[in-house]
PDB file of C-alpha atoms in Angstrom:
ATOM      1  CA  UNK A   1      -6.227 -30.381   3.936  1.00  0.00           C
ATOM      2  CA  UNK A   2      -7.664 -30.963   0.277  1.00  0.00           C
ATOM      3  CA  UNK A   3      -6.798 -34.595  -0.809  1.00  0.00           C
ATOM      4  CA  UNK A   4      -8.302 -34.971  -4.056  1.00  0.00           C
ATOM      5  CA  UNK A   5      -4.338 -35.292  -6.056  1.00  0.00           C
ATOM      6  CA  UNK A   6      -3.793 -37.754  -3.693  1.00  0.00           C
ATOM      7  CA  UNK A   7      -3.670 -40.671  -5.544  1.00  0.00           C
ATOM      8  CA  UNK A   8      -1.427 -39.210  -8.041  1.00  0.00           C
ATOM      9  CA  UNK A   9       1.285 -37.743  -5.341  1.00  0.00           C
ATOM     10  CA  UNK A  10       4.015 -37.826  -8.086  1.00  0.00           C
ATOM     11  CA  UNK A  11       2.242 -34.351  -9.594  1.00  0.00           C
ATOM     12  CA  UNK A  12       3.085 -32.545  -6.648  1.00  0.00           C
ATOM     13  CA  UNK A  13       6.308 -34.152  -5.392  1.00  0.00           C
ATOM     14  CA  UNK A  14       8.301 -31.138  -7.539  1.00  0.00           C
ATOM     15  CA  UNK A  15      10.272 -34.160  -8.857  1.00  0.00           C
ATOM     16  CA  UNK A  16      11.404 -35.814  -5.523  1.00  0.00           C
ATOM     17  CA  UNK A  17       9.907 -38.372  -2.524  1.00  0.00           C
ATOM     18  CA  UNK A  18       7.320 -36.543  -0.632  1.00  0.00           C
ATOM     19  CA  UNK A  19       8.647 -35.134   2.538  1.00  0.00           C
ATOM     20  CA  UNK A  20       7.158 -35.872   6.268  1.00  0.00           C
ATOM     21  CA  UNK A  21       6.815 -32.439   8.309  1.00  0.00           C
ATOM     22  CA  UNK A  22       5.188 -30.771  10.912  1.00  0.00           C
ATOM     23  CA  UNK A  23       2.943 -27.860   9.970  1.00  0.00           C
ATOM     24  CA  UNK A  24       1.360 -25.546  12.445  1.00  0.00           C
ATOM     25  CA  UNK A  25      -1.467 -23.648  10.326  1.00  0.00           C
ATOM     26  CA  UNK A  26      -2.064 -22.393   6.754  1.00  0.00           C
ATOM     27  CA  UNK A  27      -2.980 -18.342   5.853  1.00  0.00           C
ATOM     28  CA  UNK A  28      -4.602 -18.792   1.588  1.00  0.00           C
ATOM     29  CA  UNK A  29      -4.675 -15.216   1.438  1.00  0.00           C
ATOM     30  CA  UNK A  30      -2.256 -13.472   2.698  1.00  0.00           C
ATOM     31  CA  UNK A  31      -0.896 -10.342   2.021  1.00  0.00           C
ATOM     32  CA  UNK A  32       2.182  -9.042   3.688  1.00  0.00           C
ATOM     33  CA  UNK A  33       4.358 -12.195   3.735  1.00  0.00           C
ATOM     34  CA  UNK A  34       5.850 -11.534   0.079  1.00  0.00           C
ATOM     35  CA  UNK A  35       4.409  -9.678  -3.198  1.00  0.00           C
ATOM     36  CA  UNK A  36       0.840 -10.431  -4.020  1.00  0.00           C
ATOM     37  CA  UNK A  37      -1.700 -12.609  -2.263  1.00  0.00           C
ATOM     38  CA  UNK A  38       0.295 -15.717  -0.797  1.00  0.00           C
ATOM     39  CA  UNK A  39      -0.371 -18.994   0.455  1.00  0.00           C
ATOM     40  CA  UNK A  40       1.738 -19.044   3.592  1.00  0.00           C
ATOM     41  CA  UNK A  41       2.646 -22.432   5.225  1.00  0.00           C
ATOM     42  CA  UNK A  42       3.481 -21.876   9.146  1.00  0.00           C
ATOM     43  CA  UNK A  43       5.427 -24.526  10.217  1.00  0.00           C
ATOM     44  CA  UNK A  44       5.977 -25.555  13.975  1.00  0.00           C
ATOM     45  CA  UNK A  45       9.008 -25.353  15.444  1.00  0.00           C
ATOM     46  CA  UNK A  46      11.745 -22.646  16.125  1.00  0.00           C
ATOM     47  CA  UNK A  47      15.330 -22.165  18.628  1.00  0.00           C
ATOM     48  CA  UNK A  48      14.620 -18.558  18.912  1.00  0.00           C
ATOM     49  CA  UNK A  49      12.933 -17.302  21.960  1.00  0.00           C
ATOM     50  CA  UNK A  50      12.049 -13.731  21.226  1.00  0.00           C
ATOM     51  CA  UNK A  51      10.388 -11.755  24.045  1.00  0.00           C
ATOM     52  CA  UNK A  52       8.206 -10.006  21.620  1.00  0.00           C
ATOM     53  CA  UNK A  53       6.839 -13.680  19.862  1.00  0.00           C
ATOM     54  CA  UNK A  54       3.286 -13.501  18.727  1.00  0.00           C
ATOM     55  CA  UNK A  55       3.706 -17.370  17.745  1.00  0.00           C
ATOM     56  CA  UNK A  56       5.376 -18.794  20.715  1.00  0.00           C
ATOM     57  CA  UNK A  57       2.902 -21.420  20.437  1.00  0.00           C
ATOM     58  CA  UNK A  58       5.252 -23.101  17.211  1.00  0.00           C
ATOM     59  CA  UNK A  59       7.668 -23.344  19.474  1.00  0.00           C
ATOM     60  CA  UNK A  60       8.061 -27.013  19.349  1.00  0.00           C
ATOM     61  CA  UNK A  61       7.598 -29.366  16.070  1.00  0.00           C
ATOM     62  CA  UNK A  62       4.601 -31.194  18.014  1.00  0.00           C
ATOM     63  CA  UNK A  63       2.724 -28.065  17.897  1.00  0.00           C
ATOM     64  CA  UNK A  64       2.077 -28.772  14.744  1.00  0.00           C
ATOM     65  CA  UNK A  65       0.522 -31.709  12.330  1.00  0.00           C
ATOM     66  CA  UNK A  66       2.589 -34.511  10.808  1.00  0.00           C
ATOM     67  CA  UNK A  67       2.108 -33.153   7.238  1.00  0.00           C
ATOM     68  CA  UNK A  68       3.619 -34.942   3.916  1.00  0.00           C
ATOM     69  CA  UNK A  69       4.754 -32.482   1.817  1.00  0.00           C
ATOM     70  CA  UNK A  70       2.383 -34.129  -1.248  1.00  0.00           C
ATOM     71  CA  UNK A  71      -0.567 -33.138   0.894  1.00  0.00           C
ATOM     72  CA  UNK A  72       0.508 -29.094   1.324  1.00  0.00           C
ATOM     73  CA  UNK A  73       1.294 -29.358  -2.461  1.00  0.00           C
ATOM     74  CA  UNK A  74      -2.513 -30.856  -3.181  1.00  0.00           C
ATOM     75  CA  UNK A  75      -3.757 -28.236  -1.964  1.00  0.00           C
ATOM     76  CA  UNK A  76      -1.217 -25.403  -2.967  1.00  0.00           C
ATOM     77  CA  UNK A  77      -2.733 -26.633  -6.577  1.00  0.00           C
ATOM     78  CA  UNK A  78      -6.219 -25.922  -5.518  1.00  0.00           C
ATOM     79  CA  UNK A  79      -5.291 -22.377  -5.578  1.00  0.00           C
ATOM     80  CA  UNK A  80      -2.938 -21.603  -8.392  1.00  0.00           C
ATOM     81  CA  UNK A  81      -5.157 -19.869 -10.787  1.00  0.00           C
ATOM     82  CA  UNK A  82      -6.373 -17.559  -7.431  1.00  0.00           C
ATOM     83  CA  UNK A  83      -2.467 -17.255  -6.573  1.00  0.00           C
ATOM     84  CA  UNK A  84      -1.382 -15.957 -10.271  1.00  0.00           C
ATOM     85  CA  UNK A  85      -3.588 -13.937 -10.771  1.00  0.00           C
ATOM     86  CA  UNK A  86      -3.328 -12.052  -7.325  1.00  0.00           C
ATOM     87  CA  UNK A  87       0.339 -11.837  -8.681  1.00  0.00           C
ATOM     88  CA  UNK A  88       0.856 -13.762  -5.622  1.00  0.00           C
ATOM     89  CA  UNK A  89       2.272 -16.634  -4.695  1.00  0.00           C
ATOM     90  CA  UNK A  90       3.595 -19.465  -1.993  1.00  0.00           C
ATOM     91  CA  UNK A  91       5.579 -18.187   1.450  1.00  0.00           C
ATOM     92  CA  UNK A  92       6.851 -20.447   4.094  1.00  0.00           C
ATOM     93  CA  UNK A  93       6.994 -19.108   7.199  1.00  0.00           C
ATOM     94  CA  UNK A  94       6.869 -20.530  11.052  1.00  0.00           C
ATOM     95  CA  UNK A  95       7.934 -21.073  13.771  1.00  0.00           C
ATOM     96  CA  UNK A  96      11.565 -21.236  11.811  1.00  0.00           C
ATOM     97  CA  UNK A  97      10.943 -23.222   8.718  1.00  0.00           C
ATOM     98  CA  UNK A  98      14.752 -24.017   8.748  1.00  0.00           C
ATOM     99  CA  UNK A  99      13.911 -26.719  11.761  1.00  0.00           C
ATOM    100  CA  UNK A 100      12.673 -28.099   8.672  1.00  0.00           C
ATOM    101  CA  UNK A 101      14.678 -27.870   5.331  1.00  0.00           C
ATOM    102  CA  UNK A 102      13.983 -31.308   3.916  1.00  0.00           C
ATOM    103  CA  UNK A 103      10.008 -30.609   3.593  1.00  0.00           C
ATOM    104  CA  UNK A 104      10.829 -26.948   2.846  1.00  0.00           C
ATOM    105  CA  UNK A 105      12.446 -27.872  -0.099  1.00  0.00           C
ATOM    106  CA  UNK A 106      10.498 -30.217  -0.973  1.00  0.00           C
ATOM    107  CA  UNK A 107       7.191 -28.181  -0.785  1.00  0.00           C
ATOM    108  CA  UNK A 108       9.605 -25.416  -2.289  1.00  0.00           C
ATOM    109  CA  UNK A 109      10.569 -27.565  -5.576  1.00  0.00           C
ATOM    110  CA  UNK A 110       6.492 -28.415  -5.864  1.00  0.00           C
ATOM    111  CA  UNK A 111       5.578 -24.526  -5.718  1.00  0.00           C
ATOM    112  CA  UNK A 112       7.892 -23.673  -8.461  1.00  0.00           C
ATOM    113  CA  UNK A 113       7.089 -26.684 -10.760  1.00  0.00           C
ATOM    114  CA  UNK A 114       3.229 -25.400 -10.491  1.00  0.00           C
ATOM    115  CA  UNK A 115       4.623 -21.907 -11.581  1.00  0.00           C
ATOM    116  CA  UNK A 116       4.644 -20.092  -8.292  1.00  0.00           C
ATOM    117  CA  UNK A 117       6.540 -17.337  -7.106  1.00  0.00           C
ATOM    118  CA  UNK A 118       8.161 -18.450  -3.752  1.00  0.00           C
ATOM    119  CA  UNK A 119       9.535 -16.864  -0.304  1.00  0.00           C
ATOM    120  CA  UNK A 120      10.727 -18.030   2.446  1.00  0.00           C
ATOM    121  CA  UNK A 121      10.395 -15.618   5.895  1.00  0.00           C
ATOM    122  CA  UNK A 122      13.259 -16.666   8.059  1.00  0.00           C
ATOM    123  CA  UNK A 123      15.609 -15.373  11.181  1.00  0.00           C
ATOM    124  CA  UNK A 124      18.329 -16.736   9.514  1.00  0.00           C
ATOM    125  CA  UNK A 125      20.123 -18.342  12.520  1.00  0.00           C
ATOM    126  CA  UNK A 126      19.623 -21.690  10.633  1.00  0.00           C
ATOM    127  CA  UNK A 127      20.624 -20.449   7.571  1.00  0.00           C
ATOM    128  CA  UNK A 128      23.059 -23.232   6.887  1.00  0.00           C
ATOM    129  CA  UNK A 129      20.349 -25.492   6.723  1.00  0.00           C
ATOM    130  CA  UNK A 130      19.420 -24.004   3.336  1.00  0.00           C
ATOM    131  CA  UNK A 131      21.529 -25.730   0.942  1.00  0.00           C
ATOM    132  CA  UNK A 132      22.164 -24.156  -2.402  1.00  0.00           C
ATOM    133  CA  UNK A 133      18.977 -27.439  -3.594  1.00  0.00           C
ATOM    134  CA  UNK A 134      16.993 -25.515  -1.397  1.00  0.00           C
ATOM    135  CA  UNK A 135      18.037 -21.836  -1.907  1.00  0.00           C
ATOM    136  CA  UNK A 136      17.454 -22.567  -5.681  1.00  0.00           C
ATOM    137  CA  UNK A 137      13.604 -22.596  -5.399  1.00  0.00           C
ATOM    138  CA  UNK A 138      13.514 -19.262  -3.300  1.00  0.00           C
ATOM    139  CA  UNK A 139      12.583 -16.441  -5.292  1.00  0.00           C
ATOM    140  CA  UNK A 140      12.511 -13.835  -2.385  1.00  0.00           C
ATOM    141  CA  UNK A 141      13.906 -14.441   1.203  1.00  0.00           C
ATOM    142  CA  UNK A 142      11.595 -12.552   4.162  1.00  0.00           C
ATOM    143  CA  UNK A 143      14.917 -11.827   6.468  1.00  0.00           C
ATOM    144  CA  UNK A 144      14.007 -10.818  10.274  1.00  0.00           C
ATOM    145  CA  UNK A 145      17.192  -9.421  11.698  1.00  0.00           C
ATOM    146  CA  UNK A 146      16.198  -8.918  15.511  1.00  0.00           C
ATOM    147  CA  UNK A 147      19.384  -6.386  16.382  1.00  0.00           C
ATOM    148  CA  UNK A 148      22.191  -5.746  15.233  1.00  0.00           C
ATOM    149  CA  UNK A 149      24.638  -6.301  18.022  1.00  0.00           C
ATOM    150  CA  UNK A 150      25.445  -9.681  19.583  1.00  0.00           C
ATOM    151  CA  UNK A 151      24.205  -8.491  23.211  1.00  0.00           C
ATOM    152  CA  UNK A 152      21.045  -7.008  22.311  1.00  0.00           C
ATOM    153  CA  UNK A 153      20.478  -9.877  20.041  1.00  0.00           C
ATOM    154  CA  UNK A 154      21.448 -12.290  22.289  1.00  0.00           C
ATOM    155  CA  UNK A 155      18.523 -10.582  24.608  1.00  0.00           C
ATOM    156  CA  UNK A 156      15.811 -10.083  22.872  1.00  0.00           C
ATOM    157  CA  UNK A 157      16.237 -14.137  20.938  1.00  0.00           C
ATOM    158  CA  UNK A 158      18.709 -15.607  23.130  1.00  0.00           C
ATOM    159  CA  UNK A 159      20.403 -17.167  20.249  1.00  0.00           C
ATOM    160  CA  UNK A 160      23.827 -15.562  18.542  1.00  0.00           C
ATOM    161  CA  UNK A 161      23.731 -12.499  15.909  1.00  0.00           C
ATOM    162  CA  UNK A 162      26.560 -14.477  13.703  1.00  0.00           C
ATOM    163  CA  UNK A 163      24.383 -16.793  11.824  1.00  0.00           C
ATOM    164  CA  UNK A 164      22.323 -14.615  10.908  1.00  0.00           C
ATOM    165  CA  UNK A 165      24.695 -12.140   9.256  1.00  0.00           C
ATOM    166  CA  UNK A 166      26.299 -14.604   7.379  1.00  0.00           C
ATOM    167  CA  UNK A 167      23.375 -16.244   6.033  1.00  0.00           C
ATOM    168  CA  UNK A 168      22.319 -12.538   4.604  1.00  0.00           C
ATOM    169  CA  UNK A 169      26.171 -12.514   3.296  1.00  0.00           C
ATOM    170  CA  UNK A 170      25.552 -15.782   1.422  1.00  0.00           C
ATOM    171  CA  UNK A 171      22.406 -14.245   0.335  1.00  0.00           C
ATOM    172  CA  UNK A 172      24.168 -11.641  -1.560  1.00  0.00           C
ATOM    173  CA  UNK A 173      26.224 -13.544  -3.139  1.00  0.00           C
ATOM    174  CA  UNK A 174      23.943 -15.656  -4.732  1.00  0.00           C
ATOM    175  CA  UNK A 175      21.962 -12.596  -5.555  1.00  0.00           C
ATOM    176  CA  UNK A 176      18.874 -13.737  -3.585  1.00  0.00           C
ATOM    177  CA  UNK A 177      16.071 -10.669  -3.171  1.00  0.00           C
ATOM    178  CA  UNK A 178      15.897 -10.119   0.223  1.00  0.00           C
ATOM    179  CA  UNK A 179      13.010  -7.856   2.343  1.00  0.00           C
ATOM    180  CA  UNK A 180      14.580  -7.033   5.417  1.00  0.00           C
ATOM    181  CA  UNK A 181      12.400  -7.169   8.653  1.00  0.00           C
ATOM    182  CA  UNK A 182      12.938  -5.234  11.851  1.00  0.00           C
ATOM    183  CA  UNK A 183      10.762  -5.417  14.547  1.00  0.00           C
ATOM    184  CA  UNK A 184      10.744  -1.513  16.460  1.00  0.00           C
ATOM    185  CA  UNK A 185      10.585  -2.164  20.366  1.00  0.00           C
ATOM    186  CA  UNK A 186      11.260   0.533  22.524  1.00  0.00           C
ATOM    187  CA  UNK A 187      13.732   0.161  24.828  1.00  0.00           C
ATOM    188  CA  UNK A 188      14.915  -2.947  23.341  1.00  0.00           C
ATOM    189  CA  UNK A 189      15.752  -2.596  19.424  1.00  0.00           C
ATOM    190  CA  UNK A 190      15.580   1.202  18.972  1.00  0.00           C
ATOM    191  CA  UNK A 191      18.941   2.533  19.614  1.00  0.00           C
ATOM    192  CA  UNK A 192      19.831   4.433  16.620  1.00  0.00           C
ATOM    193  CA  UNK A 193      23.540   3.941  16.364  1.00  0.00           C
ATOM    194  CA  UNK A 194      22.770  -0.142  16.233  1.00  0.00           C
ATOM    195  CA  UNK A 195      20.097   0.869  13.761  1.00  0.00           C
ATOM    196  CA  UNK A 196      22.560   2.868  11.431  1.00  0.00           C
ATOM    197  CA  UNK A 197      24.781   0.018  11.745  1.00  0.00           C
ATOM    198  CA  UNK A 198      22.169  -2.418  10.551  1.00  0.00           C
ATOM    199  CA  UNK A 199      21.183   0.150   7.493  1.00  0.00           C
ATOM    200  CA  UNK A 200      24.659   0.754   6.384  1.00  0.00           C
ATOM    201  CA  UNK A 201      24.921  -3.570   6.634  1.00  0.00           C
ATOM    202  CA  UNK A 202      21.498  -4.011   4.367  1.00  0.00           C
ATOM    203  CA  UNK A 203      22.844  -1.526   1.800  1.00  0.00           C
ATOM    204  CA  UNK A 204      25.902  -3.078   1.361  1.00  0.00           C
ATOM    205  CA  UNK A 205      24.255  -6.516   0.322  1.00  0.00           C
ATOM    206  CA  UNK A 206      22.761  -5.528  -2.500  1.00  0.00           C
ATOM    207  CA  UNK A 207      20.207  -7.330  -2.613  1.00  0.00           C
ATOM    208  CA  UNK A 208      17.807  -5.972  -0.185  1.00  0.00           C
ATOM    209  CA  UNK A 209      14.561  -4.690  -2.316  1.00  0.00           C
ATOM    210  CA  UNK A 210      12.936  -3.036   0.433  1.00  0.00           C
ATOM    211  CA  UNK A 211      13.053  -2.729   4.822  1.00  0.00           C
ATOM    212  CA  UNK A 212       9.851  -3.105   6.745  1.00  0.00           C
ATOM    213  CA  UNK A 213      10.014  -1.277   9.672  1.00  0.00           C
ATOM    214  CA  UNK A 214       7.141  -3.128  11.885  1.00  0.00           C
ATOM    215  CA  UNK A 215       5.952  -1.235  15.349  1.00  0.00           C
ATOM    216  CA  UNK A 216       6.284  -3.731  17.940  1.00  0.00           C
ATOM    217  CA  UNK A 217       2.558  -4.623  19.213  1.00  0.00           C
ATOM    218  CA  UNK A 218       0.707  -6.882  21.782  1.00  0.00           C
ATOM    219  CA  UNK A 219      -1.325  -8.939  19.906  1.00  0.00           C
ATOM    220  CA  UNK A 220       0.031 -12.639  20.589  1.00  0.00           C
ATOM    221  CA  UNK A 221      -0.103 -11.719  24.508  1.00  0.00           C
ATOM    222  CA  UNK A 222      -2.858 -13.887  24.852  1.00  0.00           C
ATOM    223  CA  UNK A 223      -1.149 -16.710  23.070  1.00  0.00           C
ATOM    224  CA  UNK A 224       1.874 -16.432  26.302  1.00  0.00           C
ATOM    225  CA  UNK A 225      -0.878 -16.427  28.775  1.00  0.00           C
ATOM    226  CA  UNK A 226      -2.690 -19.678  27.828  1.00  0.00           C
ATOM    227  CA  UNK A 227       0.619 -21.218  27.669  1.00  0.00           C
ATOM    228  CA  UNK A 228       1.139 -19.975  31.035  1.00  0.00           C
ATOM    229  CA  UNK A 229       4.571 -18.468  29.889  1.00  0.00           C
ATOM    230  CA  UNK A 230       5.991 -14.496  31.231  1.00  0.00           C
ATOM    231  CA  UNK A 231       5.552 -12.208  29.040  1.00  0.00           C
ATOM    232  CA  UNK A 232       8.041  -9.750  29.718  1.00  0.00           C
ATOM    233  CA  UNK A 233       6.888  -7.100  28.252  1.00  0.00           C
ATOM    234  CA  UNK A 234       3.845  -6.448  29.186  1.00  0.00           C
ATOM    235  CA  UNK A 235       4.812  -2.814  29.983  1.00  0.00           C
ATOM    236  CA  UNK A 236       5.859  -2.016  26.832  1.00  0.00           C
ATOM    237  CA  UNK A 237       4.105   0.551  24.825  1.00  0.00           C
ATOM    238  CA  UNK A 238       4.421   1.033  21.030  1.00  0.00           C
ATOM    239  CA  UNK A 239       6.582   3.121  19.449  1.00  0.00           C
ATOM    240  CA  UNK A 240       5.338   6.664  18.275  1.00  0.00           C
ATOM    241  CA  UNK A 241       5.138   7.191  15.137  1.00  0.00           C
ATOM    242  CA  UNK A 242       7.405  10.010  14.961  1.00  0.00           C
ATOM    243  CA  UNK A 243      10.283   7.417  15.944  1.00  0.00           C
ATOM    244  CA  UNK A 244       9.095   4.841  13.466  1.00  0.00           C
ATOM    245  CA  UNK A 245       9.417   6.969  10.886  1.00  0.00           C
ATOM    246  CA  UNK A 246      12.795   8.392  11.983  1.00  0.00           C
ATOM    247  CA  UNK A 247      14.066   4.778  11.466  1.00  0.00           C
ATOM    248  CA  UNK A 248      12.392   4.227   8.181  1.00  0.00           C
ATOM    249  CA  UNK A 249      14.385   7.423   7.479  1.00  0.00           C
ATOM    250  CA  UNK A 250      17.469   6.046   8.557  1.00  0.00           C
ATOM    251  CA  UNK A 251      17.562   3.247   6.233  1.00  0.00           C
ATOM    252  CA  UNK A 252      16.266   5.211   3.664  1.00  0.00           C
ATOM    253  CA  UNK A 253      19.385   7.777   3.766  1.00  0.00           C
ATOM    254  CA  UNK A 254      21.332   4.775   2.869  1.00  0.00           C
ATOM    255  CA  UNK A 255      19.255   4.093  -0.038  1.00  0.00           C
ATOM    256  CA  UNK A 256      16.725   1.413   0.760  1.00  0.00           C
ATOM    257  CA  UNK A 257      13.070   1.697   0.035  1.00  0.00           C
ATOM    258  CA  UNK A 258      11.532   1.403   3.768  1.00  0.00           C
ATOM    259  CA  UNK A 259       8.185   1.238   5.024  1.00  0.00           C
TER     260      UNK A 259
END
């Protein structure tokens, strides 16, 4: 990483110590994790063990590189002017960057104090990890709701629906933006009535700017091989585009801007 500011850390400490984390790679311009080219920060390390992962190699925290969070921040600097005016701005994805909230926020308080916009792309199962410190220098939350039932959930993550739901419920009250993400695998996450259930849920926030509808795909099959893990579904075909669009459809008819 850039480390020209660092001998004058306190610029880019967003007012607080710099932070210690684990950071798997960096994206500087990217441009479907928020509005706007984005600087997105993976970071290593997530509970969730979706079946359809194409980063199950940030599975762990020592996937990644002991960071400090004055180090991401040099070089989030670097590329301010480039970020603005790509009406872009700083996204911190993983992994689950809630494994981390102390260098979240802290990377988090440093975006905003250089003028960024700022998302955070999350599951949500660790949502209570986000304190309101944290949740205060979030300007858009990516949400990735898996399913909307607690078995099929349970399934396709292995981890409980719950948290999840109720970190999108706290997310509404505060009156955070959220883009809702739903990953379209068939046979696993495309029964309709669960779908409808998860539209009529998203509408009712009030919060949620717009759904992305993603078509489930193969590309981080590789990644399961060289880690020698089963990948179970290997069989699994993309959905048609006729059924993608019938769910877009399905969360539009409730309202929501889907794509």
């Amino acid at each position: 990483m850039n480390s020209r500011f660092l001998d004058q850390p306190e610029q880019f400490s967003g007012g607080g110590p710099s932070v210690r984390g684990w950071v798997h790679s960096v994206e500087t311009g990217g441009t479907v994790d928020g509005p706007g080219l984005r600087y997105v920060l993976f970071l290593a390390g997530c509970p969730l063990r979706c079946q359809y992962c194409h980063n199950p190699d940030t599975r762990h925290m020592h996937d990644g590189t002991p960071t400090q969070s004055t180090e991401v921040l040099a070089e989030i600097a670097t590329y301010v002017n480039f970020l603005k005016r790509g009406h872009g701005g700083v996204t911190i994805s993983g992994g689950e960057p809630m494994v981390q909230p102390e260098f979240c926020a802290a990377v988090l308080r440093g975006a905003k104090a250089l003028g960024l916009h700022t998302a955070l792309d999350t599951s949500g199962f660790l949502g209570a990890h986000a304190d309101d410190f944290l949740l205060a220098d979030v300007d858009l939350v990516l949400l990735d709701i898996k399913a909307f039932s607690e078995a099929t959930h349970r399934k396709l993550a292995h981890v409980p629906l719950r948290p999840t739901l109720e970190f999108a419920e706290r997310l509404s009250l505060l009156g955070k933006a959220i883009w809702l993400r739903y990953v379209l695998v068939p046979g696993l996450t495309d029964d309709l009535k669960e779908i409808e259930g998860l539209a009529e849920f998203a509408a009712g926030l009030g919060v949620v700017e717009r759904v992305d509808v993603l078509p489930f795909h193969k590309m981080g099959e590789y990644k399961w091989r060289t880690l020698g893990l089963p990948y179970t579904l290997a069989d699994t075909e993309p959905p048609s585009a006729a059924l993608t669009e019938r769910v877009r459809g399905i969360f539009r008819a409730q309202g929501l801007r889907a794509a």
